[in-house]
PDB file of N, CA and C in Angstrom:
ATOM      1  N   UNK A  75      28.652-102.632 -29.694  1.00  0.00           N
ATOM      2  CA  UNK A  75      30.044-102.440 -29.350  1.00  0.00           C
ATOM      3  C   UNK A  75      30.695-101.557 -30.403  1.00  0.00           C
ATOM      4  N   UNK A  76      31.152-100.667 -30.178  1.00  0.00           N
ATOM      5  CA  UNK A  76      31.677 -99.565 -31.199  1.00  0.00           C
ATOM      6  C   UNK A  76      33.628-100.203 -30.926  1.00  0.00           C
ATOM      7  N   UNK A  77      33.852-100.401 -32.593  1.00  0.00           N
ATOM      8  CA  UNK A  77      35.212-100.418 -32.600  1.00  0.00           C
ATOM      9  C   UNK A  77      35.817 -99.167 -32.960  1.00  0.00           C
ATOM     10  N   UNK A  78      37.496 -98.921 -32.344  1.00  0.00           N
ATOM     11  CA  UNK A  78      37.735 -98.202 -32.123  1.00  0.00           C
ATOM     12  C   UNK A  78      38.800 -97.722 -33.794  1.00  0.00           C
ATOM     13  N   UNK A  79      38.821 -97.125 -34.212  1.00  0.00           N
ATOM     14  CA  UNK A  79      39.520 -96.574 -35.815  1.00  0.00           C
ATOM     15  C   UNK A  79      40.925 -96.235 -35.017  1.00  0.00           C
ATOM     16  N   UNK A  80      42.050 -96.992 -35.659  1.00  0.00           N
ATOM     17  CA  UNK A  80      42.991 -96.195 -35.650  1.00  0.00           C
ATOM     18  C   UNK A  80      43.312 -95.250 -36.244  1.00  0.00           C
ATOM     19  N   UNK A  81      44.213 -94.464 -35.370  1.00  0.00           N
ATOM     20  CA  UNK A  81      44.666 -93.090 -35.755  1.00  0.00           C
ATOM     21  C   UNK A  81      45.847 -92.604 -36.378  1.00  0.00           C
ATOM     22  N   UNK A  82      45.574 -92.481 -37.790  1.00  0.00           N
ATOM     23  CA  UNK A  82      46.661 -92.145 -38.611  1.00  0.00           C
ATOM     24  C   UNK A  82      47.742 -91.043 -37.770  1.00  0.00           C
ATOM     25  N   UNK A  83      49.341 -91.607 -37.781  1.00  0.00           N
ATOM     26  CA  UNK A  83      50.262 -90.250 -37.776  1.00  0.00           C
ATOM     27  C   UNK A  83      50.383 -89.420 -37.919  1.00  0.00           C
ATOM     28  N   UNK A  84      50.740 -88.193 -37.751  1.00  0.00           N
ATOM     29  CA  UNK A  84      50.968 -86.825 -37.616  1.00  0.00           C
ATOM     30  C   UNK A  84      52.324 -87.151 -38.202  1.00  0.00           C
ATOM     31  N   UNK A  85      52.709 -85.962 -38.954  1.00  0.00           N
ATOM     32  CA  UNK A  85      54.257 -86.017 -39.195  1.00  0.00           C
ATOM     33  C   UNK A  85      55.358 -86.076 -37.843  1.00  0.00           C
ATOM     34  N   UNK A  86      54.514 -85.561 -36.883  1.00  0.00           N
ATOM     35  CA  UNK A  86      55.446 -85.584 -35.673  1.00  0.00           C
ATOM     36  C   UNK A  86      55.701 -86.655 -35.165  1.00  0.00           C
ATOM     37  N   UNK A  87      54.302 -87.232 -35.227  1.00  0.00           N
ATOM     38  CA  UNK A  87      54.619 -88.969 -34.304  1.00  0.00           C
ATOM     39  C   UNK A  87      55.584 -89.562 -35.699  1.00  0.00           C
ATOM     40  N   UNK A  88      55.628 -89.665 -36.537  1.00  0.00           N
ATOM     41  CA  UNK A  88      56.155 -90.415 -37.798  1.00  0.00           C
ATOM     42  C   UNK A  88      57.480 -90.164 -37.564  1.00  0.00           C
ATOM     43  N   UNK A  89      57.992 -88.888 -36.735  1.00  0.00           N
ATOM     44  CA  UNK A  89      59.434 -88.490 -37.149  1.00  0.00           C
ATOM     45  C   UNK A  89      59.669 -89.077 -35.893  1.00  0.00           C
ATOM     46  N   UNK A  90      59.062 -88.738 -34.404  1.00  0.00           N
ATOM     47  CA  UNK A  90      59.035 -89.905 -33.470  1.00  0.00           C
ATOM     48  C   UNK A  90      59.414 -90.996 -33.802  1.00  0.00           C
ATOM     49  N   UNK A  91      58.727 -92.046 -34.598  1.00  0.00           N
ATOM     50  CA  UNK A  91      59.122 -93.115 -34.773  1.00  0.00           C
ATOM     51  C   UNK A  91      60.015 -93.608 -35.705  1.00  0.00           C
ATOM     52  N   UNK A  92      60.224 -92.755 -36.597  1.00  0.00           N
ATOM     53  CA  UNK A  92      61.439 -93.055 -37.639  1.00  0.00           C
ATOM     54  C   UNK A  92      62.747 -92.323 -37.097  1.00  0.00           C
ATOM     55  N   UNK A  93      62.614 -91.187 -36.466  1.00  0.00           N
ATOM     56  CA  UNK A  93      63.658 -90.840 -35.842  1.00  0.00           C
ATOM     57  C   UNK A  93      64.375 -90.329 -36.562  1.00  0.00           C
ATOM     58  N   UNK A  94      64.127 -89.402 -37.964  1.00  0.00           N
ATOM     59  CA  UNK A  94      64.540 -88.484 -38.335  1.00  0.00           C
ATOM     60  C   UNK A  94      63.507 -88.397 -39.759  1.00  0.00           C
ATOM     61  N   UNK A  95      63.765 -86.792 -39.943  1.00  0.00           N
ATOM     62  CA  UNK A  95      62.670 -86.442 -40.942  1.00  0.00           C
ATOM     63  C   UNK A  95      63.116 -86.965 -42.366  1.00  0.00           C
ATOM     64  N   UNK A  96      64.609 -87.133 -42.797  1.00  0.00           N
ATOM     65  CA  UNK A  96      64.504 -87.942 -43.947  1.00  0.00           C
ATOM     66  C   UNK A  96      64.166 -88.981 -43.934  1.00  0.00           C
ATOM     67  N   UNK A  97      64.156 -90.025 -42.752  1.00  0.00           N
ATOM     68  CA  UNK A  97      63.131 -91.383 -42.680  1.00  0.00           C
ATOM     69  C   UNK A  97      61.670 -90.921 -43.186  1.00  0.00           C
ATOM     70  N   UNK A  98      61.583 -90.507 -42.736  1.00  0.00           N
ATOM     71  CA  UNK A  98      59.627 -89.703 -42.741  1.00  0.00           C
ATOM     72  C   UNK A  98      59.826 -89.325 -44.211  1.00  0.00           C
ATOM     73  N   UNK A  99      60.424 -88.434 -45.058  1.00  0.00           N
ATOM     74  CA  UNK A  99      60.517 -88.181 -46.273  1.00  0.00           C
ATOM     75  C   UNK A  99      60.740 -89.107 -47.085  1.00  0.00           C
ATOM     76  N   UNK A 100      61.671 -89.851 -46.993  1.00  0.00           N
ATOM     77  CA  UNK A 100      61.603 -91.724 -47.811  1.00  0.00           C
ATOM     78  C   UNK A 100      59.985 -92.555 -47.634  1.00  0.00           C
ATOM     79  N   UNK A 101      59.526 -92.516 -46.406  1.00  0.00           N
ATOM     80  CA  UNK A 101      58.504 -93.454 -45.963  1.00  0.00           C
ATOM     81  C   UNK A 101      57.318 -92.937 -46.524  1.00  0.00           C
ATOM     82  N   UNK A 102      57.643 -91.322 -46.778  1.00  0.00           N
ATOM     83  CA  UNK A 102      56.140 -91.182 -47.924  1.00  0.00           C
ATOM     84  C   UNK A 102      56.319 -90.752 -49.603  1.00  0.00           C
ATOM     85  N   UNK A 103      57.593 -90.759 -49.818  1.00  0.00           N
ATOM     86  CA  UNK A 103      58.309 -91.397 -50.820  1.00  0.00           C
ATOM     87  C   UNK A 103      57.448 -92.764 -51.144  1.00  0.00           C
ATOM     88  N   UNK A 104      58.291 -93.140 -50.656  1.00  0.00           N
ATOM     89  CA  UNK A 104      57.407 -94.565 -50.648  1.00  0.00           C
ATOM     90  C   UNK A 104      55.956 -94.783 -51.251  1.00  0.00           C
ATOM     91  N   UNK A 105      55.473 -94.440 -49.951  1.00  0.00           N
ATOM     92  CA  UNK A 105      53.680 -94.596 -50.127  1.00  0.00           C
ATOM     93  C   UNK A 105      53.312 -93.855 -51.494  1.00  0.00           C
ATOM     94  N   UNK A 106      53.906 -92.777 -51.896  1.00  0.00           N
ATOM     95  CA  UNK A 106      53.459 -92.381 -53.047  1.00  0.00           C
ATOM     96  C   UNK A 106      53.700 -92.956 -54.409  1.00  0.00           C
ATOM     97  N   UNK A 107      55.150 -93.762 -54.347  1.00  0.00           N
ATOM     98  CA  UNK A 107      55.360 -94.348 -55.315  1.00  0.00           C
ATOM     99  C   UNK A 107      54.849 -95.965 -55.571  1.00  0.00           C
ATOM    100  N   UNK A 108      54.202 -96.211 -54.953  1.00  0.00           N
ATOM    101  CA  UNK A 108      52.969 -97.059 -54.650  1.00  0.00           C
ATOM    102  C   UNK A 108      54.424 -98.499 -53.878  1.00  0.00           C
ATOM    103  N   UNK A 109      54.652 -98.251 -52.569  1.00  0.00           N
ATOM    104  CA  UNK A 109      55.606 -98.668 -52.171  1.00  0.00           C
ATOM    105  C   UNK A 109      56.705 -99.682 -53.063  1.00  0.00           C
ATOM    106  N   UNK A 110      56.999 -98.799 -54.211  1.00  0.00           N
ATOM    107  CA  UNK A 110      58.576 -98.700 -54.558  1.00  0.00           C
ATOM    108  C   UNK A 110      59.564 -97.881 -53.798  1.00  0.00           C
ATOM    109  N   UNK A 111      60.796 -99.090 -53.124  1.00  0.00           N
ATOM    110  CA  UNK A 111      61.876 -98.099 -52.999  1.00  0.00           C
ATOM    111  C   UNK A 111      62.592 -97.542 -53.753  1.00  0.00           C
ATOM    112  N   UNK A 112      63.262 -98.163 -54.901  1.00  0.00           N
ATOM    113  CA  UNK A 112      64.005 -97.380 -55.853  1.00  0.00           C
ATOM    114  C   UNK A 112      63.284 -96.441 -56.443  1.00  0.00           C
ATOM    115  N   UNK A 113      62.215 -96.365 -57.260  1.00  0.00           N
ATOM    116  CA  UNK A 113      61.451 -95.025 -57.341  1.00  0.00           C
ATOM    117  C   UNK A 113      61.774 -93.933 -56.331  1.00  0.00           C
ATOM    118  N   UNK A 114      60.782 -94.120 -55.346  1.00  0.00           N
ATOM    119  CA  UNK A 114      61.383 -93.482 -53.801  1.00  0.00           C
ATOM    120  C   UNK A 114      62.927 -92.859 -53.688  1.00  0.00           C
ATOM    121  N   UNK A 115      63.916 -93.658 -53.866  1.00  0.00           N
ATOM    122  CA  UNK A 115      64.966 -93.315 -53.385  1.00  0.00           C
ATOM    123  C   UNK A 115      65.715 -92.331 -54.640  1.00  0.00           C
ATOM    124  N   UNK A 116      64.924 -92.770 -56.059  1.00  0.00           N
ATOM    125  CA  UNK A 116      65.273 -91.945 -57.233  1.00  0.00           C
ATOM    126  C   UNK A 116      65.061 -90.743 -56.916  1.00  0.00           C
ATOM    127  N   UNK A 117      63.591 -90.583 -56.637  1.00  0.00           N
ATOM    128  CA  UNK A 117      62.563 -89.229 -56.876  1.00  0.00           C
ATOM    129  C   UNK A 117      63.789 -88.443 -55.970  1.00  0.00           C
ATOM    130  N   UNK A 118      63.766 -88.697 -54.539  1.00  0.00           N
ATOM    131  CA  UNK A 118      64.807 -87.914 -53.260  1.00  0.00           C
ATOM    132  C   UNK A 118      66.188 -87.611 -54.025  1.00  0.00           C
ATOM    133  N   UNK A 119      66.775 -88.436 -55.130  1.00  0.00           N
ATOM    134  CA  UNK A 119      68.261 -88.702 -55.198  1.00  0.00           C
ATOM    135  C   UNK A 119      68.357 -88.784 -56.643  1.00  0.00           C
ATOM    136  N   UNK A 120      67.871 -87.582 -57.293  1.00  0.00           N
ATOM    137  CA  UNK A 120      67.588 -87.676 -58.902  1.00  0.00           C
ATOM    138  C   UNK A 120      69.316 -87.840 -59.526  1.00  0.00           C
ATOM    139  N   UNK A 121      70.151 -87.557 -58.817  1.00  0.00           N
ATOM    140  CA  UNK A 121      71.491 -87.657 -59.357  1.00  0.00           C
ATOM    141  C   UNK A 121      72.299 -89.100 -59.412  1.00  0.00           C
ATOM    142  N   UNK A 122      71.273 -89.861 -58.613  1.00  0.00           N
ATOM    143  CA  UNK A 122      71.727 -91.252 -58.745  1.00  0.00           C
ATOM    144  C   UNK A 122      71.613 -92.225 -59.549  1.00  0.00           C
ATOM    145  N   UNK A 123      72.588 -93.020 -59.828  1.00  0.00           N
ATOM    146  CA  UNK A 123      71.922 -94.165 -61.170  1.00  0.00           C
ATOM    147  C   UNK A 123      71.014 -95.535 -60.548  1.00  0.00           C
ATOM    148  N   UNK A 124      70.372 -95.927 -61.475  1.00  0.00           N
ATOM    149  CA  UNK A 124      69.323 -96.550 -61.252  1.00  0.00           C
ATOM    150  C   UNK A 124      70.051 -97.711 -60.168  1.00  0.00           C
ATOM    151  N   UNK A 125      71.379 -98.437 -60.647  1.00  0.00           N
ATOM    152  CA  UNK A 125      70.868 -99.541 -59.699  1.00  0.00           C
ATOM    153  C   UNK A 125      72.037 -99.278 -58.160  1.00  0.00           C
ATOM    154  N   UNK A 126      71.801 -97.746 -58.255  1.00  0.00           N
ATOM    155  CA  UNK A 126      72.631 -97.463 -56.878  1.00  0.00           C
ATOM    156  C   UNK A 126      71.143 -97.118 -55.881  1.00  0.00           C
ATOM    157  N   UNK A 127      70.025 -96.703 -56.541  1.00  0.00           N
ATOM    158  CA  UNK A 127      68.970 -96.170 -56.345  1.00  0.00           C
ATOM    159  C   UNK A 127      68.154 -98.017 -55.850  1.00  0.00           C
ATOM    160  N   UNK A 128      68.594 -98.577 -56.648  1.00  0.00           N
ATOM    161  CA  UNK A 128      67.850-100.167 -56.174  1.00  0.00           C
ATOM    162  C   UNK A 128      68.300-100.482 -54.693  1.00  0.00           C
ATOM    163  N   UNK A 129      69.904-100.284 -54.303  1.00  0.00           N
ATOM    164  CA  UNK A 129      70.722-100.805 -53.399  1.00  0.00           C
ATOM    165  C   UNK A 129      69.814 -99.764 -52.116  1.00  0.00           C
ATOM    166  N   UNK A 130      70.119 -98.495 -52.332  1.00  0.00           N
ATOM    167  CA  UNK A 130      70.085 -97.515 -51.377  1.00  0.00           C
ATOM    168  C   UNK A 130      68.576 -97.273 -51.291  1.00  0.00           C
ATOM    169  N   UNK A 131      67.566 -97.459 -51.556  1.00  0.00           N
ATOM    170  CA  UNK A 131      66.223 -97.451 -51.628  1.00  0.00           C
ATOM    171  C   UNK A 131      65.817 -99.287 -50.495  1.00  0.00           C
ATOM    172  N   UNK A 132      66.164-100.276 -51.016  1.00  0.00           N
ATOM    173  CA  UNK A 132      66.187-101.021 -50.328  1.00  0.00           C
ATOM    174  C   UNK A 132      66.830-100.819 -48.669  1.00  0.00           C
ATOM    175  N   UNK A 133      67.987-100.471 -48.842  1.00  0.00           N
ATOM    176  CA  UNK A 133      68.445-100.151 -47.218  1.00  0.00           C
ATOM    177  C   UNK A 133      68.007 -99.365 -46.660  1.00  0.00           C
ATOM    178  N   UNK A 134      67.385 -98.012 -47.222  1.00  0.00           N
ATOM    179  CA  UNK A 134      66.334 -97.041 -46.615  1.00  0.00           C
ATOM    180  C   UNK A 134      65.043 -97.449 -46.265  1.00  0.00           C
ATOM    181  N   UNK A 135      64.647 -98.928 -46.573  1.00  0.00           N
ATOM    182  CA  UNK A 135      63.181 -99.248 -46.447  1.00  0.00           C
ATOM    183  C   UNK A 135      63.508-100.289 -45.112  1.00  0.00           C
ATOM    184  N   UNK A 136      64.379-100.636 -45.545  1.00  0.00           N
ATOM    185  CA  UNK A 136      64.876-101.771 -43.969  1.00  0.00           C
ATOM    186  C   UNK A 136      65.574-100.770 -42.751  1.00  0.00           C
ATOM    187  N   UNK A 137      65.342 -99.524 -42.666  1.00  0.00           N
ATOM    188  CA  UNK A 137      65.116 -98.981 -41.813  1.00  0.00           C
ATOM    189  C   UNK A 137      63.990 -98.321 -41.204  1.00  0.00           C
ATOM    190  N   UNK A 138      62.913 -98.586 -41.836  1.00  0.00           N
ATOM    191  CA  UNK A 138      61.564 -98.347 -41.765  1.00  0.00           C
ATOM    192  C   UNK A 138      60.977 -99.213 -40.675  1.00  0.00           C
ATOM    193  N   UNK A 139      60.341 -98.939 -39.573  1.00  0.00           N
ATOM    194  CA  UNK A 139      59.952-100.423 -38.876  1.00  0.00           C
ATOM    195  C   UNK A 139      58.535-101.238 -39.580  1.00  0.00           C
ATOM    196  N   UNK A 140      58.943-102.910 -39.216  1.00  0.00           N
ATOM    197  CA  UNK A 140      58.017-103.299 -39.827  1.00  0.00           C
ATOM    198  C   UNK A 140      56.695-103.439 -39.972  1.00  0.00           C
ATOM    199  N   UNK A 141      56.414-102.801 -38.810  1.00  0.00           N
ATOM    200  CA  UNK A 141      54.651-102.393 -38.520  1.00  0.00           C
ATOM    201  C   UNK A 141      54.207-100.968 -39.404  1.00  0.00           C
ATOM    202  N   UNK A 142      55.373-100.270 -39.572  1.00  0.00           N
ATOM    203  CA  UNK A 142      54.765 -99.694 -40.723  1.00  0.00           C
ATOM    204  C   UNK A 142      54.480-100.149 -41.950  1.00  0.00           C
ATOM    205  N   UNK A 143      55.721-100.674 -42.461  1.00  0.00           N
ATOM    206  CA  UNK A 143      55.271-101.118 -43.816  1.00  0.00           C
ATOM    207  C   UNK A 143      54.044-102.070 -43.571  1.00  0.00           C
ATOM    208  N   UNK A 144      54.205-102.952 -42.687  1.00  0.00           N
ATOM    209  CA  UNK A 144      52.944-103.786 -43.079  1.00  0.00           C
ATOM    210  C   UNK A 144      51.709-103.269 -42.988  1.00  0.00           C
ATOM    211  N   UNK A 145      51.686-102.077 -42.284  1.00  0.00           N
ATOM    212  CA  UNK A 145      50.289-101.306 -42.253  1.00  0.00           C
ATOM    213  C   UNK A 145      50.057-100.605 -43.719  1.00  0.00           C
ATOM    214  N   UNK A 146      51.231-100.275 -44.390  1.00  0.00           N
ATOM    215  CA  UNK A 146      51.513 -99.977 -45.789  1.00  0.00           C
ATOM    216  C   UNK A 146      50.876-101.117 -46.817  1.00  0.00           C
ATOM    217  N   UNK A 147      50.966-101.789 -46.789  1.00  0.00           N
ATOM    218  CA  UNK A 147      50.608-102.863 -46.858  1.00  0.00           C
ATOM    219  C   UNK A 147      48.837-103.385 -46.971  1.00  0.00           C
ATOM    220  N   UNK A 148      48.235-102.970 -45.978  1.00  0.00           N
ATOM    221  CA  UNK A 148      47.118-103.469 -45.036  1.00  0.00           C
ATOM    222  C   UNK A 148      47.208-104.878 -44.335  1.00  0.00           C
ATOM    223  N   UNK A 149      48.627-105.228 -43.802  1.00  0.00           N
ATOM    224  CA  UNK A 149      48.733-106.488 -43.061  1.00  0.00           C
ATOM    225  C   UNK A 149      48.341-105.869 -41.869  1.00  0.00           C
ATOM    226  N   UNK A 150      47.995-105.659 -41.015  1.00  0.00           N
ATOM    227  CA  UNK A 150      47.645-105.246 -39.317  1.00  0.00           C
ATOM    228  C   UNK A 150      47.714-106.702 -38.743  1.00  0.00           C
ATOM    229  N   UNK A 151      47.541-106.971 -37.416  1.00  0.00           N
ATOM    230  CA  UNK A 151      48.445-108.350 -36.947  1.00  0.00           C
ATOM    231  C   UNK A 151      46.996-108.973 -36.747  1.00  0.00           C
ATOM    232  N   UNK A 152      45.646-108.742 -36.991  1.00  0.00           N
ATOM    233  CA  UNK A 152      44.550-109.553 -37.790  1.00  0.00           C
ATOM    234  C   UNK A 152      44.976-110.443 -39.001  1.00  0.00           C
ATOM    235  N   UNK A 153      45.228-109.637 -39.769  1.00  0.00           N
ATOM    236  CA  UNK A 153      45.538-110.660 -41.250  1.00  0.00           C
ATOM    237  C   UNK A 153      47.091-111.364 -41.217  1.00  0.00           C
ATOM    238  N   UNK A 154      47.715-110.480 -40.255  1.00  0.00           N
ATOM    239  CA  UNK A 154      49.391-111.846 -39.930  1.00  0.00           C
ATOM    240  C   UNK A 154      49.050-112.992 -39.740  1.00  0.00           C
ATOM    241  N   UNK A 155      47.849-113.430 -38.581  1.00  0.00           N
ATOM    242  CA  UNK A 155      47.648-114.089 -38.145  1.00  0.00           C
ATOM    243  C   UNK A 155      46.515-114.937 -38.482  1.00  0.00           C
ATOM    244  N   UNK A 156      45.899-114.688 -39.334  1.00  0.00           N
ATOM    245  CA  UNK A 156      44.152-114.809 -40.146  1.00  0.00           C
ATOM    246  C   UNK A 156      45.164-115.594 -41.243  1.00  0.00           C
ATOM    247  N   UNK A 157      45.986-115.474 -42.109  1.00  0.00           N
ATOM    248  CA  UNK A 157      46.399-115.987 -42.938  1.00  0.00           C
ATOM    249  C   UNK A 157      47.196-117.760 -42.605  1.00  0.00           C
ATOM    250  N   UNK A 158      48.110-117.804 -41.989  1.00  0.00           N
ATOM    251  CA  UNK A 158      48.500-119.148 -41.507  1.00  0.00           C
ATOM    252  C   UNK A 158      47.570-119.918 -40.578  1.00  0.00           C
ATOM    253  N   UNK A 159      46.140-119.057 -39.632  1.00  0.00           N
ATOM    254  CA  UNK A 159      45.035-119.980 -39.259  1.00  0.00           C
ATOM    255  C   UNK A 159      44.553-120.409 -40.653  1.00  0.00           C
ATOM    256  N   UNK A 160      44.122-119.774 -41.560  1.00  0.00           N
ATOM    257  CA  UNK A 160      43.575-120.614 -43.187  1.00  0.00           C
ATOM    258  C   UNK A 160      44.093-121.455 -43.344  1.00  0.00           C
ATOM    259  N   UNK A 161      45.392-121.181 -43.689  1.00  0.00           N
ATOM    260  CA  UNK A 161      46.311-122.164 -44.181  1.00  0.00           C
ATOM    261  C   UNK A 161      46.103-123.449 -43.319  1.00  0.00           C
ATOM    262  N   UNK A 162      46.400-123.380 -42.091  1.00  0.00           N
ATOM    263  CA  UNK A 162      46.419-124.762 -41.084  1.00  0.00           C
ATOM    264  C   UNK A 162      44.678-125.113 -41.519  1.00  0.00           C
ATOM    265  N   UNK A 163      43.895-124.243 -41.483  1.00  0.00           N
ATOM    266  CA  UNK A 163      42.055-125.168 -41.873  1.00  0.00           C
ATOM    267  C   UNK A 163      42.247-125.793 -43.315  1.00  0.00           C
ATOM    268  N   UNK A 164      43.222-125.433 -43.898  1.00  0.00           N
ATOM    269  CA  UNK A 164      42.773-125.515 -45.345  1.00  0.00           C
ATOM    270  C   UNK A 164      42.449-127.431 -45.557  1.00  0.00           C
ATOM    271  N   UNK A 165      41.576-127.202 -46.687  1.00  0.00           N
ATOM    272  CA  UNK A 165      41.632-129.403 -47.196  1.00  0.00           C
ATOM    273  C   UNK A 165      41.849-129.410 -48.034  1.00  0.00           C
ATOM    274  N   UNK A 166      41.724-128.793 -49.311  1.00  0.00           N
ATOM    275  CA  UNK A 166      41.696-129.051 -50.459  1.00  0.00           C
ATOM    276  C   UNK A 166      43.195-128.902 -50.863  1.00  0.00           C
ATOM    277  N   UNK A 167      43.659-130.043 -51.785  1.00  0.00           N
ATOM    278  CA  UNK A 167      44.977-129.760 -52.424  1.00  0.00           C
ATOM    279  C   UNK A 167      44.823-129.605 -53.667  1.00  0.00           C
ATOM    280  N   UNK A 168      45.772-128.497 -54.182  1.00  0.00           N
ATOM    281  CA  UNK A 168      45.892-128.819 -55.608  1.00  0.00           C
ATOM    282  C   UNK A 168      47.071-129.413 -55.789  1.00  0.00           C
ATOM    283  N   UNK A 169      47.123-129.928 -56.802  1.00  0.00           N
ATOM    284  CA  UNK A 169      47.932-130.979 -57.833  1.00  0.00           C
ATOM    285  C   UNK A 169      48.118-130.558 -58.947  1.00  0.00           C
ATOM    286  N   UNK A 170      49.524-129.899 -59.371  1.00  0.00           N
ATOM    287  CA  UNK A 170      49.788-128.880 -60.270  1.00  0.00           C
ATOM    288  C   UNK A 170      51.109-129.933 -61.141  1.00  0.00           C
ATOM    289  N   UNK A 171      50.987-131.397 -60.847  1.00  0.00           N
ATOM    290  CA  UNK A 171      51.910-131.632 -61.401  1.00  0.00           C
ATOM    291  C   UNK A 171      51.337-132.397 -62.870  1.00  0.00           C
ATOM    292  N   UNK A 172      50.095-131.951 -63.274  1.00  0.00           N
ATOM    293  CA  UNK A 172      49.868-132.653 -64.980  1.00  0.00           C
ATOM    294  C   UNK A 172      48.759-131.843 -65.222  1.00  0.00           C
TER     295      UNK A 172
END
């Protein structure tokens, strides 16, 4: 059975889905600044001070949809869902209180 590789974006589909090219310019902002937004939103907005760059870097990333970042990430909806099945198998407790 051959699985099938997804297919990385084109800047076109990216601007498709972000719906404008400074989305697309933040979102690999981003990826380069090893997904920091304020970095990100610095590098684009060198005239800004740092914690206007915290505020406005954050609200530029919550316009990002969340299947990107989480693909940013490597969450794909395998490991969304692979993670809370563990959790529910899990037995062992730890006991962190001594």
């Amino acid at each position: 059975m051959t699985q099938k590789v997804a297919k990385k974006p084109s800047l076109n589909d990216l601007e498709e889905i972000l719906g404008s090219k400074e989305r697309v310019l933040f979102y690999l902002t981003w990826l380069k600044h090893d997904r920091n937004a304020t970095k990100a939103y610095a590098e684009l907005h060198p005239e800004a001070k740092e914690s206007s760059c915290q505020v406005n870097g954050s609200r530029a990333l919550s316009k990002i949809p969340v299947n990107l970042v989480a693909n940013a990430y490597g969450l794909g909806p395998e490991k969304y869902f692979e993670v809370p099945r563990n959790a529910m198998d899990a037995t062992k407790w730890n006991d962190f209180t001594g």
